[in-house]
Tab-separated table of C-alpha atoms and ligand atoms in Angstrom:
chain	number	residue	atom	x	y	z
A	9	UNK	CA	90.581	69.386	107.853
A	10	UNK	CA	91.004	71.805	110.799
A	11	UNK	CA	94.088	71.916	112.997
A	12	UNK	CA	93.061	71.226	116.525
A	13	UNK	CA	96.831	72.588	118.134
A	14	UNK	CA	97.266	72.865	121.834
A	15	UNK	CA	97.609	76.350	122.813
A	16	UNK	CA	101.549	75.803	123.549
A	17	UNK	CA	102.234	74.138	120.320
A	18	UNK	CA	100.496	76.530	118.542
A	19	UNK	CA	102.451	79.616	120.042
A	20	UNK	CA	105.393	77.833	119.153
A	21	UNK	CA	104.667	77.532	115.671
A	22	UNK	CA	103.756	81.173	115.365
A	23	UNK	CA	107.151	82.001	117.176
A	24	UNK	CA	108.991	80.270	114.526
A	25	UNK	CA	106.851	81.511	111.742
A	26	UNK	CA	107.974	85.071	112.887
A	27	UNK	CA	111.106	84.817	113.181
A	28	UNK	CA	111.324	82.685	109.776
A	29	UNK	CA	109.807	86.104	108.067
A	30	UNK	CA	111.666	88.121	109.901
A	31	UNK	CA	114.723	86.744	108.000
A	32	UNK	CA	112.892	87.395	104.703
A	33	UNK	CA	111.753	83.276	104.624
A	34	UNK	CA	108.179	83.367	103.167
A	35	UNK	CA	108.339	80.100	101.487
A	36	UNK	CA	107.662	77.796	103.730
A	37	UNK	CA	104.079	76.998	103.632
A	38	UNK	CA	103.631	75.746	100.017
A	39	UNK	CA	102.509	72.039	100.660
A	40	UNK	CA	99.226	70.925	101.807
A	41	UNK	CA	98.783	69.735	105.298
A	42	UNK	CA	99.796	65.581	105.489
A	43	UNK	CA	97.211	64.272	108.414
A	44	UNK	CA	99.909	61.851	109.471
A	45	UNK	CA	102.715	64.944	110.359
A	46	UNK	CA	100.264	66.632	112.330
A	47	UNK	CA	98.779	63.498	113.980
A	48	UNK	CA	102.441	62.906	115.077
A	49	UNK	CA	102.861	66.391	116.347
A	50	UNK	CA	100.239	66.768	118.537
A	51	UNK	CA	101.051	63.647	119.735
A	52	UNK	CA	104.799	64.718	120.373
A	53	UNK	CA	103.441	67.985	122.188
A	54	UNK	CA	101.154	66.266	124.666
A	55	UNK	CA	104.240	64.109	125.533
A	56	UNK	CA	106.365	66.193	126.372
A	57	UNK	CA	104.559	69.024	128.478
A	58	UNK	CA	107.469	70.647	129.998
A	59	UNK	CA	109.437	71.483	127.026
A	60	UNK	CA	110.041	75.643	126.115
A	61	UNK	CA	108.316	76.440	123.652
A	62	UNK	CA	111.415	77.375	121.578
A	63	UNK	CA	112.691	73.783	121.831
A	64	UNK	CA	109.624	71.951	120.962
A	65	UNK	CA	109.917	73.813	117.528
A	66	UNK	CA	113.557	73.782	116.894
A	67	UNK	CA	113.521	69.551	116.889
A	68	UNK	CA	110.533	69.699	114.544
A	69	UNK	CA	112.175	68.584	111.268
A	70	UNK	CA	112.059	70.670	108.385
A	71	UNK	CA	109.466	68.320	106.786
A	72	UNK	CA	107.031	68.975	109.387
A	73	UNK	CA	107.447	72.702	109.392
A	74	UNK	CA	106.838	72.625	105.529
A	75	UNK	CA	104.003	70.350	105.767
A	76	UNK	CA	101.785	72.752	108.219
A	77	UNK	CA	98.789	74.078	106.492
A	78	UNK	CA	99.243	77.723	106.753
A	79	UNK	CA	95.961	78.979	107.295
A	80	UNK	CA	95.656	76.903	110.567
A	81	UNK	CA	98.800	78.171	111.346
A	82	UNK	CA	98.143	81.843	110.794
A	83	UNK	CA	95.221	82.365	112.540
A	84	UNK	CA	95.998	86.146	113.070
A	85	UNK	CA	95.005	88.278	110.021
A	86	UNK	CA	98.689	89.659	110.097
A	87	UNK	CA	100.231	86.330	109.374
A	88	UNK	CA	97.981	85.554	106.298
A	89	UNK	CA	100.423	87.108	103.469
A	90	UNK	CA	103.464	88.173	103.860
A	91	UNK	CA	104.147	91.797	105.000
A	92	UNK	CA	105.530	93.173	101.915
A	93	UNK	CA	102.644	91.618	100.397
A	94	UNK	CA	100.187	93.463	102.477
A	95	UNK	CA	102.033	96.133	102.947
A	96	UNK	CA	101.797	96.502	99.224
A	97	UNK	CA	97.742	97.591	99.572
A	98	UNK	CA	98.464	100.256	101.836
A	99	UNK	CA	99.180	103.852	101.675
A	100	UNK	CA	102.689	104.390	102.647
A	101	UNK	CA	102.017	106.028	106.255
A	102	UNK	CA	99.726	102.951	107.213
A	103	UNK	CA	102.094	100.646	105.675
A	104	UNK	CA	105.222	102.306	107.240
A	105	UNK	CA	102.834	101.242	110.866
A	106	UNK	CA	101.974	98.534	110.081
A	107	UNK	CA	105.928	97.546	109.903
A	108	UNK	CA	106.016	98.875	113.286
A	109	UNK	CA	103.127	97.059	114.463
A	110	UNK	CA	105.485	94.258	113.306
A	111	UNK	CA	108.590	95.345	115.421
A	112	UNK	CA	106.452	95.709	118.289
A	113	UNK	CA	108.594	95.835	121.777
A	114	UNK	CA	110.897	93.947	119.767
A	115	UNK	CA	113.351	91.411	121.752
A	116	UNK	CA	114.938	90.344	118.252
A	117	UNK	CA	118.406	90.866	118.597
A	118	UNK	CA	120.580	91.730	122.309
A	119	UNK	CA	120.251	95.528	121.372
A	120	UNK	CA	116.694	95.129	123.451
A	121	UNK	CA	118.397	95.216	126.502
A	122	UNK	CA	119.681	98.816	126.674
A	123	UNK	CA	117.529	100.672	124.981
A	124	UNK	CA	114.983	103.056	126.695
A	125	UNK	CA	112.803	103.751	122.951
A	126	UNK	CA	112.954	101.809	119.559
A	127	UNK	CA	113.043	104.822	116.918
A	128	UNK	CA	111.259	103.367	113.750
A	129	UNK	CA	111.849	106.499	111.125
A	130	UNK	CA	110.790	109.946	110.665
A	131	UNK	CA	109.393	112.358	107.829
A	132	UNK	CA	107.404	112.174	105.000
A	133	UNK	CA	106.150	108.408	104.126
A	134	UNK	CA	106.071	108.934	100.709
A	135	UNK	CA	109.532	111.497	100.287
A	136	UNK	CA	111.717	111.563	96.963
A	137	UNK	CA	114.817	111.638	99.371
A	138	UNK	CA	115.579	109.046	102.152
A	139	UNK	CA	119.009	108.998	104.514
A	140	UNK	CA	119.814	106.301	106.080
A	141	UNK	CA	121.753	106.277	109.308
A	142	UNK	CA	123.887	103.605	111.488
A	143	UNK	CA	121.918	103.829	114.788
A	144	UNK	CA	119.850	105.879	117.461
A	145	UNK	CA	122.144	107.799	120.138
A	146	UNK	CA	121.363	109.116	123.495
A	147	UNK	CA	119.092	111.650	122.104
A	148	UNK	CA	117.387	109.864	119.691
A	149	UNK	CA	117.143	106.491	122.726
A	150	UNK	CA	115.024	109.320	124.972
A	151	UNK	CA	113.103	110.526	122.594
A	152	UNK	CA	112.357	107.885	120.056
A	153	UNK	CA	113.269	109.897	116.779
A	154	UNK	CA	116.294	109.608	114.644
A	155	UNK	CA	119.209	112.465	114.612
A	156	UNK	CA	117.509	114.501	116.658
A	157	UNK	CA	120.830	115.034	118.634
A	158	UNK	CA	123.876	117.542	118.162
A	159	UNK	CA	124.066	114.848	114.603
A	160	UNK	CA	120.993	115.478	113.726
A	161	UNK	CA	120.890	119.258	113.880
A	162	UNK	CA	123.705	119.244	111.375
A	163	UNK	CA	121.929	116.194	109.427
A	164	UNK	CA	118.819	119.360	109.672
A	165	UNK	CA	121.467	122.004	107.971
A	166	UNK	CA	122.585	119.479	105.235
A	167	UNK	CA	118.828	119.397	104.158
A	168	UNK	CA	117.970	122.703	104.054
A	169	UNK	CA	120.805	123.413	102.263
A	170	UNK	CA	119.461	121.437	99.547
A	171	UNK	CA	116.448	123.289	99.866
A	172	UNK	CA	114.347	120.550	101.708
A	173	UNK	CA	112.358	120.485	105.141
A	174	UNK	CA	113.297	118.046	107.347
A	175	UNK	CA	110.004	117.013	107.169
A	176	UNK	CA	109.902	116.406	103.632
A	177	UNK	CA	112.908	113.907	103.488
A	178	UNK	CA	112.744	110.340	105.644
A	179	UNK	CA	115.007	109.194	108.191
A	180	UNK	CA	115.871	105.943	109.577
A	181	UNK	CA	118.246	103.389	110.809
A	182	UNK	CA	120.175	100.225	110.358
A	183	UNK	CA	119.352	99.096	113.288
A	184	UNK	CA	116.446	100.852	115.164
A	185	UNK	CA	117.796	100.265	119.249
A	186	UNK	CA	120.500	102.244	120.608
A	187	UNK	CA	124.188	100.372	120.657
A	188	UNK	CA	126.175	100.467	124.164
A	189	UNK	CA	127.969	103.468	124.306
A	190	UNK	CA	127.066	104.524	120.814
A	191	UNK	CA	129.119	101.474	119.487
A	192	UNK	CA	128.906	100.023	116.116
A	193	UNK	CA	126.470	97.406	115.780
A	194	UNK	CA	127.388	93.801	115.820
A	195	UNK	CA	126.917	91.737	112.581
A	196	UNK	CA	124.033	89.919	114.502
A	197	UNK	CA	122.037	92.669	115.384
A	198	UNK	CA	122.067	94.557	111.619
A	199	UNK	CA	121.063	91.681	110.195
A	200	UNK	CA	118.568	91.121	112.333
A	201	UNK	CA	116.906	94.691	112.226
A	202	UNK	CA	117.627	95.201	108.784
A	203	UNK	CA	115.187	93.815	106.830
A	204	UNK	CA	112.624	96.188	108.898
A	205	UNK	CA	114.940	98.694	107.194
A	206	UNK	CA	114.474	97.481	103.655
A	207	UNK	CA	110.816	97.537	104.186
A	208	UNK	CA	110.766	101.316	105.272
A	209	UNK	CA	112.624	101.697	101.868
A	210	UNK	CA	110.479	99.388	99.525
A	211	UNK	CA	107.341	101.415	100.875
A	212	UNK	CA	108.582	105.134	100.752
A	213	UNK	CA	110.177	104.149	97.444
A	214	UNK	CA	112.220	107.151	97.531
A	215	UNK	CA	114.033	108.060	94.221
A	216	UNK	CA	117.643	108.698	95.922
A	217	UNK	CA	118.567	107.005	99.337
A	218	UNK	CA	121.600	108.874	101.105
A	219	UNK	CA	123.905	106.570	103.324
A	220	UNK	CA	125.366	107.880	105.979
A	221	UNK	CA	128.212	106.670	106.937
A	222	UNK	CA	130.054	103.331	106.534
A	223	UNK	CA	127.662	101.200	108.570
A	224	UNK	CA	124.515	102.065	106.133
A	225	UNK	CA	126.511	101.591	102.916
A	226	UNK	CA	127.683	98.614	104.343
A	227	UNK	CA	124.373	97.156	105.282
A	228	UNK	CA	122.142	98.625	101.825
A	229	UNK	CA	125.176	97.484	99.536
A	230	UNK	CA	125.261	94.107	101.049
A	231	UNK	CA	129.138	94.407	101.344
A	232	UNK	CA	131.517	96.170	103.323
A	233	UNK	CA	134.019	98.583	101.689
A	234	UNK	CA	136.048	101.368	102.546
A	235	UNK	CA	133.767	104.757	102.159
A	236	UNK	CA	136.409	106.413	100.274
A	237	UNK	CA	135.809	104.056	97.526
A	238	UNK	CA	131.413	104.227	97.681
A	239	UNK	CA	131.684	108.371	97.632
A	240	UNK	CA	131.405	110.378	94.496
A	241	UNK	CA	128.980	108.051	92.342
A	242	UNK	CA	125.441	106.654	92.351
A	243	UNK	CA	125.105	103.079	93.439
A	244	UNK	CA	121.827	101.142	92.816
A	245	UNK	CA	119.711	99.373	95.457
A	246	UNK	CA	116.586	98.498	96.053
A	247	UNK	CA	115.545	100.174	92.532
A	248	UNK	CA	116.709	102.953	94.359
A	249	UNK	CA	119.775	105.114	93.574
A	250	UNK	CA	121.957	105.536	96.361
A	251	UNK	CA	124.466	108.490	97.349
A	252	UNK	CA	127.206	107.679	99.627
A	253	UNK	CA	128.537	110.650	102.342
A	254	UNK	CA	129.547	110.818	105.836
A	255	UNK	CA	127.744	110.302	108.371
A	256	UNK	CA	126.847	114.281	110.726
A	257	UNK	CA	128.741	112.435	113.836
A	258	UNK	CA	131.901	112.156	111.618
A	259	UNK	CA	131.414	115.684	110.345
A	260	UNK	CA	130.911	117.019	113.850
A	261	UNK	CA	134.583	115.571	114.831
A	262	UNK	CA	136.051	116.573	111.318
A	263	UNK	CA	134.075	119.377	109.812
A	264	UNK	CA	136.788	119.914	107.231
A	265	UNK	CA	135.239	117.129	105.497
A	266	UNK	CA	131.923	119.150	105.540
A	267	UNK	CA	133.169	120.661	101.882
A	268	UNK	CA	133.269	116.523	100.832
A	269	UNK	CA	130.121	115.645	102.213
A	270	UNK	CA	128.321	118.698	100.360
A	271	UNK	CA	130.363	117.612	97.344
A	272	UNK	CA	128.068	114.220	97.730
A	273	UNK	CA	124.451	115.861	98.842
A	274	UNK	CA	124.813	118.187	95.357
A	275	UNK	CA	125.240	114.240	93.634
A	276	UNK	CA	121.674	113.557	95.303
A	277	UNK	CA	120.482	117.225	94.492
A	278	UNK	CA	121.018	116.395	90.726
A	279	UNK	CA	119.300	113.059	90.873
A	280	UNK	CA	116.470	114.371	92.278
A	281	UNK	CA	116.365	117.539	89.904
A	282	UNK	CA	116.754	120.260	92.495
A	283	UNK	CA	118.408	123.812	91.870
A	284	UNK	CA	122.056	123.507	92.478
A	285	UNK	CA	123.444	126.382	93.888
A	286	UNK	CA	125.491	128.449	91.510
A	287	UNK	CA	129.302	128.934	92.008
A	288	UNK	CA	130.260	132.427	93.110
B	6	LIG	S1	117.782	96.700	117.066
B	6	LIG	FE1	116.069	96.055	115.772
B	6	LIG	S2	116.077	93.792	115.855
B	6	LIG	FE2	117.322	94.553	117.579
B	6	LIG	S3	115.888	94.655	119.302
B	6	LIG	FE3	115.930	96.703	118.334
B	6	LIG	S4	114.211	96.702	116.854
B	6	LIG	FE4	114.642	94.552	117.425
């Protein structure tokens, strides 16, 4: 039977369905619709006229948000699967935009407030190797592209002295706003922007992620530990291998750990079956 929602109620429920898959929660729409639930609700939301939004939907009980039929709630094509799902049918560059369709001007988490561009990613959708950074810095906040700063010119010599183009690697972020004075981010605001992360990863697919520095180890292992201890091996994530190095910032204050970090690119170079350069 159709839904007939008020137009408040109904953009309250699709606020909460968002932010519910934001978190990775795609389970929620499994029952049928029960007449009585949404008989009640409507009811509720005509009562009550000058409630937010926000608040109408957080004292819905979880039995009523289960009950909602999902394809009155959905009414948007975008809400009718669940991304990974549809980004699944796409080729990677339309599915990489359609995740930042997704992020839109994104107000998820308080990094919002300072930044002058989100940077998404960069490079080749569909690249063998993928590095993975902490956050976008005053360069990268200007111009909406990751390590394109002093970092990222050194991030640029690392790769092409594995024999790559920038352009055929991919770049991204934990989180994808710039911190406050180039700060780490907060526990609130990685986990918040890093499931758009994992998607980036789960669509290029790339066959060896690089981590660059603590903050993305910590965030693709799901744990935090001291870098010393990540370096050196291959880690597993995602069905991806994962290399381990410093990130270019922390080279650029201590380039005598340049000769360590290289140590960990030829790691990735030998995953990925490229010519290691021979020892003079
Ligand atoms: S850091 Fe990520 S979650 Fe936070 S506002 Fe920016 S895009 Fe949204």
């Amino acid at each position: 039977m159709p839904l007939d929602l008020d137009p408040a109620t109904r953009e309250a429920l699709l606020t909460r369905v968002r932010f519910c898959r934001d978190l990775g929660l795609t389970e929620l729409y499994r029952r049928s619709v029960d007449p009585a639930i949404l008989a009640q609700l409507t009811t509720d939301s005509q009562e009550a006229p000058g409630q937010s939004q926000n608040a109408g939907v957080s004292g819905l009980g979880s039995e009523t948000r289960e009950s909602i039929d999902q394809k009155q709630l959905l009414g948007t094509p975008s809400f009718q699967q669940p991304l990974g799902e549809r980004v699944g049918d796409h080729e990677p560059a339309a599915a990489l935009q359609l995740i930042r369709d997704e992020i839109g001007e994104c107000t998820r988490c308080p990094l919002h407030q300072g930044r002058n561009k989100i940077v998404f990613g960069d490079g080749d959708p569909a690249a063998r190797l993928m590095f993975v950074g902490e956050g976008p810095g005053a360069d990268e906040d200007a111009q909406g592209l990751p390590f394109v700063g002093k970092a990222g010119q050194l991030l640029n010599n690392m790769i092409a002295a594995m024999g790559l183009k920038r352009e055929e690697v991919y770049i991204a972020n934990v989180v994808k706003c710039r911190p406050p004075g180039n700060r780490v981010p907060e526990q609130i605001e990685g986990d918040t922007c890093a499931p758009f992360l994992f998607r980036q990863i789960d669509v290029v697919r790339p066959q060896v992620l690089v981590a660059l520095g603590a903050t993305a180890a910590t965030w693709l292992l799901g744990a935090r530990q001291p870098l010393a201890g990540l370096r050196g091996r291959v880690h597993s994530v995602r069905g991806t291998q994962l290399i381990v190095t410093y990130h270019p910032a922390y080279l650029l204050r201590d380039p005598r750990q340049k000769k360590e970090a290289w140590a960990d690119l030829q790691i990735a170079m030998k995953e990925l079956g490229l010519k290691l350069p021979s020892k003079g």
